Amino acid sequence: MSERNALERRIRAWLILFVVCLVLSGLTAFPLVSELRWSNALIDNAWLRRVGDGLDRADAEYPFLLYGTDWLAFAHLVIAVFFYGVYRDPVRNIWIVEAGMIACAGVVPLALICGPIRGIPFWWSVIDISFGVFGVIPLLILRRMIKRLETETAAAS
């Protein structure tokens, strides 16, 4: 197998890993109420109990509020679809990877600004920030491999 083909296979493997994680992250936002009930049955934590109580109350009295998390889930799925462009043509669509990297970086200020405004404990904001930090790792790896593929493609021409 040529170096170019091996590189394309590695790019696709990392891309699939990222997309699967993005889709799973999005899908978990749909059953939020039942997930919190399950979590609270397993873990004794005051913050999780408070969140679970809030979700139970919202679900019972104001279910339309949970529509926001449905849109959050949908947004994850839509973003995942954009990465198909990278799968088809990584060099031409590297901008999608770079946009994903910018989005990951945006998680940090969002969590640090909006978390305190909404009364989110700092340690929970750190957990949210970790999604951006860990999400950018495969994207950085992908970008580096795509740049290498671009160089090899140009050299072969």
mmCIF file of C-alpha atoms in Angstrom:
data_model
loop_
_atom_site.group_PDB
_atom_site.id
_atom_site.type_symbol
_atom_site.label_atom_id
_atom_site.label_comp_id
_atom_site.label_asym_id
_atom_site.label_seq_id
_atom_site.Cartn_x
_atom_site.Cartn_y
_atom_site.Cartn_z
ATOM 1 C CA MET A 1 0.000 0.000 0.000
ATOM 2 C CA SER A 2 1.337 3.439 -0.871
ATOM 3 C CA GLU A 3 2.096 6.053 1.777
ATOM 4 C CA ARG A 4 -0.718 8.207 0.380
ATOM 5 C CA ASN A 5 -3.285 5.399 0.717
ATOM 6 C CA ALA A 6 -2.108 4.595 4.240
ATOM 7 C CA LEU A 7 -2.415 8.259 5.173
ATOM 8 C CA GLU A 8 -5.931 8.463 3.716
ATOM 9 C CA ARG A 9 -6.922 5.378 5.734
ATOM 10 C CA ARG A 10 -5.553 6.911 8.959
ATOM 11 C CA ILE A 11 -7.380 10.172 8.228
ATOM 12 C CA ARG A 12 -10.637 8.308 7.728
ATOM 13 C CA ALA A 13 -10.129 6.266 10.915
ATOM 14 C CA TRP A 14 -9.544 9.384 13.033
ATOM 15 C CA LEU A 15 -12.448 11.098 11.316
ATOM 16 C CA ILE A 16 -14.792 8.195 12.033
ATOM 17 C CA LEU A 17 -13.705 8.186 15.684
ATOM 18 C CA PHE A 18 -14.425 11.908 15.983
ATOM 19 C CA VAL A 19 -17.809 11.672 14.245
ATOM 20 C CA VAL A 20 -18.897 8.690 16.349
ATOM 21 C CA CYS A 21 -18.017 10.599 19.540
ATOM 22 C CA LEU A 22 -19.839 13.689 18.255
ATOM 23 C CA VAL A 23 -22.958 11.675 17.397
ATOM 24 C CA LEU A 24 -22.927 9.837 20.746
ATOM 25 C CA SER A 25 -22.508 13.132 22.563
ATOM 26 C CA GLY A 26 -25.511 14.511 20.700
ATOM 27 C CA LEU A 27 -27.697 11.455 21.178
ATOM 28 C CA THR A 28 -27.218 11.608 24.948
ATOM 29 C CA ALA A 29 -28.960 14.994 25.025
ATOM 30 C CA PHE A 30 -32.317 13.495 23.948
ATOM 31 C CA PRO A 31 -33.018 11.254 26.990
ATOM 32 C CA LEU A 32 -31.642 13.772 29.500
ATOM 33 C CA VAL A 33 -34.353 13.290 32.163
ATOM 34 C CA SER A 34 -34.004 9.509 32.274
ATOM 35 C CA GLU A 35 -30.196 9.751 32.141
ATOM 36 C CA LEU A 36 -30.187 11.967 35.227
ATOM 37 C CA ARG A 37 -32.545 9.620 37.055
ATOM 38 C CA TRP A 38 -30.205 6.732 36.233
ATOM 39 C CA SER A 39 -27.121 8.741 37.247
ATOM 40 C CA ASN A 40 -28.699 9.784 40.527
ATOM 41 C CA ALA A 41 -29.533 6.157 41.292
ATOM 42 C CA LEU A 42 -25.839 5.276 40.859
ATOM 43 C CA ILE A 43 -24.076 8.352 42.243
ATOM 44 C CA ASP A 44 -24.824 10.285 45.415
ATOM 45 C CA ASN A 45 -23.931 13.851 44.460
ATOM 46 C CA ALA A 46 -25.740 17.005 45.598
ATOM 47 C CA TRP A 47 -25.256 18.814 42.285
ATOM 48 C CA LEU A 48 -26.513 15.893 40.189
ATOM 49 C CA ARG A 49 -29.529 15.558 42.510
ATOM 50 C CA ARG A 50 -30.274 19.269 42.059
ATOM 51 C CA VAL A 51 -29.971 18.986 38.271
ATOM 52 C CA GLY A 52 -32.156 15.860 38.287
ATOM 53 C CA ASP A 53 -34.788 17.582 40.442
ATOM 54 C CA GLY A 54 -34.754 20.574 38.096
ATOM 55 C CA LEU A 55 -35.134 18.387 35.034
ATOM 56 C CA ASP A 56 -37.920 16.361 36.639
ATOM 57 C CA ARG A 57 -39.765 19.569 37.509
ATOM 58 C CA ALA A 58 -39.204 21.066 34.063
ATOM 59 C CA ASP A 59 -40.361 17.812 32.455
ATOM 60 C CA ALA A 60 -43.521 17.754 34.584
ATOM 61 C CA GLU A 61 -44.408 21.459 34.524
ATOM 62 C CA TYR A 62 -42.524 23.044 31.624
ATOM 63 C CA PRO A 63 -41.605 20.293 29.138
ATOM 64 C CA PHE A 64 -41.053 22.870 26.386
ATOM 65 C CA LEU A 65 -37.829 23.890 28.152
ATOM 66 C CA LEU A 66 -36.355 20.488 27.319
ATOM 67 C CA TYR A 67 -36.909 21.284 23.653
ATOM 68 C CA GLY A 68 -33.650 23.251 23.923
ATOM 69 C CA THR A 69 -31.716 20.061 24.643
ATOM 70 C CA ASP A 70 -33.426 18.416 21.667
ATOM 71 C CA TRP A 71 -31.989 21.181 19.509
ATOM 72 C CA LEU A 72 -28.597 20.697 21.159
ATOM 73 C CA ALA A 73 -28.716 17.025 20.196
ATOM 74 C CA PHE A 74 -29.814 17.881 16.664
ATOM 75 C CA ALA A 75 -26.966 20.401 16.305
ATOM 76 C CA HIS A 76 -24.428 17.684 17.184
ATOM 77 C CA LEU A 77 -25.901 15.421 14.506
ATOM 78 C CA VAL A 78 -25.888 18.184 11.886
ATOM 79 C CA ILE A 79 -22.280 19.098 12.672
ATOM 80 C CA ALA A 80 -21.343 15.430 12.282
ATOM 81 C CA VAL A 81 -22.867 15.433 8.778
ATOM 82 C CA PHE A 82 -20.534 18.262 7.715
ATOM 83 C CA PHE A 83 -17.538 16.045 8.436
ATOM 84 C CA TYR A 84 -18.631 13.801 5.560
ATOM 85 C CA GLY A 85 -17.054 16.441 3.325
ATOM 86 C CA VAL A 86 -13.701 15.749 4.996
ATOM 87 C CA TYR A 87 -14.232 12.026 4.451
ATOM 88 C CA ARG A 88 -14.822 12.594 0.725
ATOM 89 C CA ASP A 89 -12.006 15.067 0.109
ATOM 90 C CA PRO A 90 -9.836 15.839 3.134
ATOM 91 C CA VAL A 91 -7.541 18.353 1.433
ATOM 92 C CA ARG A 92 -10.294 20.449 -0.131
ATOM 93 C CA ASN A 93 -12.460 20.328 3.007
ATOM 94 C CA ILE A 94 -9.807 20.897 5.667
ATOM 95 C CA TRP A 95 -11.743 24.056 6.581
ATOM 96 C CA ILE A 96 -14.368 21.840 8.249
ATOM 97 C CA VAL A 97 -11.705 20.422 10.564
ATOM 98 C CA GLU A 98 -10.448 23.933 11.276
ATOM 99 C CA ALA A 99 -13.980 25.164 11.998
ATOM 100 C CA GLY A 100 -14.358 22.249 14.417
ATOM 101 C CA MET A 101 -11.135 23.311 16.118
ATOM 102 C CA ILE A 102 -12.472 26.854 16.501
ATOM 103 C CA ALA A 103 -15.710 25.464 17.954
ATOM 104 C CA CYS A 104 -13.708 23.390 20.459
ATOM 105 C CA ALA A 105 -11.783 26.511 21.482
ATOM 106 C CA GLY A 106 -15.086 28.367 21.895
ATOM 107 C CA VAL A 107 -16.212 25.878 24.528
ATOM 108 C CA VAL A 108 -13.720 27.345 27.010
ATOM 109 C CA PRO A 109 -14.979 30.956 27.140
ATOM 110 C CA LEU A 110 -18.589 29.804 26.884
ATOM 111 C CA ALA A 111 -18.226 27.586 29.955
ATOM 112 C CA LEU A 112 -16.222 30.184 31.898
ATOM 113 C CA ILE A 113 -18.650 33.033 31.122
ATOM 114 C CA CYS A 114 -22.055 31.360 31.000
ATOM 115 C CA GLY A 115 -21.364 28.786 33.727
ATOM 116 C CA PRO A 116 -21.170 31.334 36.562
ATOM 117 C CA ILE A 117 -24.084 33.347 35.123
ATOM 118 C CA ARG A 118 -26.255 30.189 35.241
ATOM 119 C CA GLY A 119 -25.019 29.084 38.672
ATOM 120 C CA ILE A 120 -23.023 26.123 37.361
ATOM 121 C CA PRO A 121 -20.350 24.924 39.806
ATOM 122 C CA PHE A 122 -16.801 25.581 38.605
ATOM 123 C CA TRP A 123 -15.898 21.872 38.598
ATOM 124 C CA TRP A 124 -18.825 21.231 36.234
ATOM 125 C CA SER A 125 -17.578 23.986 33.917
ATOM 126 C CA VAL A 126 -14.211 22.219 33.921
ATOM 127 C CA ILE A 127 -15.988 19.037 32.783
ATOM 128 C CA ASP A 128 -17.659 21.016 29.989
ATOM 129 C CA ILE A 129 -14.310 22.563 29.027
ATOM 130 C CA SER A 130 -12.843 19.064 28.763
ATOM 131 C CA PHE A 131 -15.175 18.361 25.815
ATOM 132 C CA GLY A 132 -13.455 21.149 23.889
ATOM 133 C CA VAL A 133 -9.990 20.102 25.024
ATOM 134 C CA PHE A 134 -10.460 16.417 24.236
ATOM 135 C CA GLY A 135 -12.454 17.193 21.080
ATOM 136 C CA VAL A 136 -9.669 19.282 19.588
ATOM 137 C CA ILE A 137 -7.069 16.497 19.949
ATOM 138 C CA PRO A 138 -8.341 14.285 17.100
ATOM 139 C CA LEU A 139 -8.970 17.410 15.026
ATOM 140 C CA LEU A 140 -5.377 18.568 15.493
ATOM 141 C CA ILE A 141 -4.172 15.113 14.486
ATOM 142 C CA LEU A 142 -6.498 15.148 11.466
ATOM 143 C CA ARG A 143 -5.332 18.594 10.382
ATOM 144 C CA ARG A 144 -1.683 17.567 10.600
ATOM 145 C CA MET A 145 -2.329 14.409 8.550
ATOM 146 C CA ILE A 146 -4.385 16.321 5.966
ATOM 147 C CA LYS A 147 -1.576 18.867 5.574
ATOM 148 C CA ARG A 148 0.832 15.964 5.033
ATOM 149 C CA LEU A 149 -1.554 14.452 2.466
ATOM 150 C CA GLU A 150 -1.737 17.843 0.725
ATOM 151 C CA THR A 151 2.073 17.974 0.521
ATOM 152 C CA GLU A 152 2.279 14.416 -0.857
ATOM 153 C CA THR A 153 -0.472 15.096 -3.381
ATOM 154 C CA ALA A 154 1.294 18.245 -4.584
ATOM 155 C CA ALA A 155 4.620 16.406 -4.834
ATOM 156 C CA ALA A 156 3.033 13.597 -6.860
ATOM 157 C CA SER A 157 1.548 16.065 -9.374
#
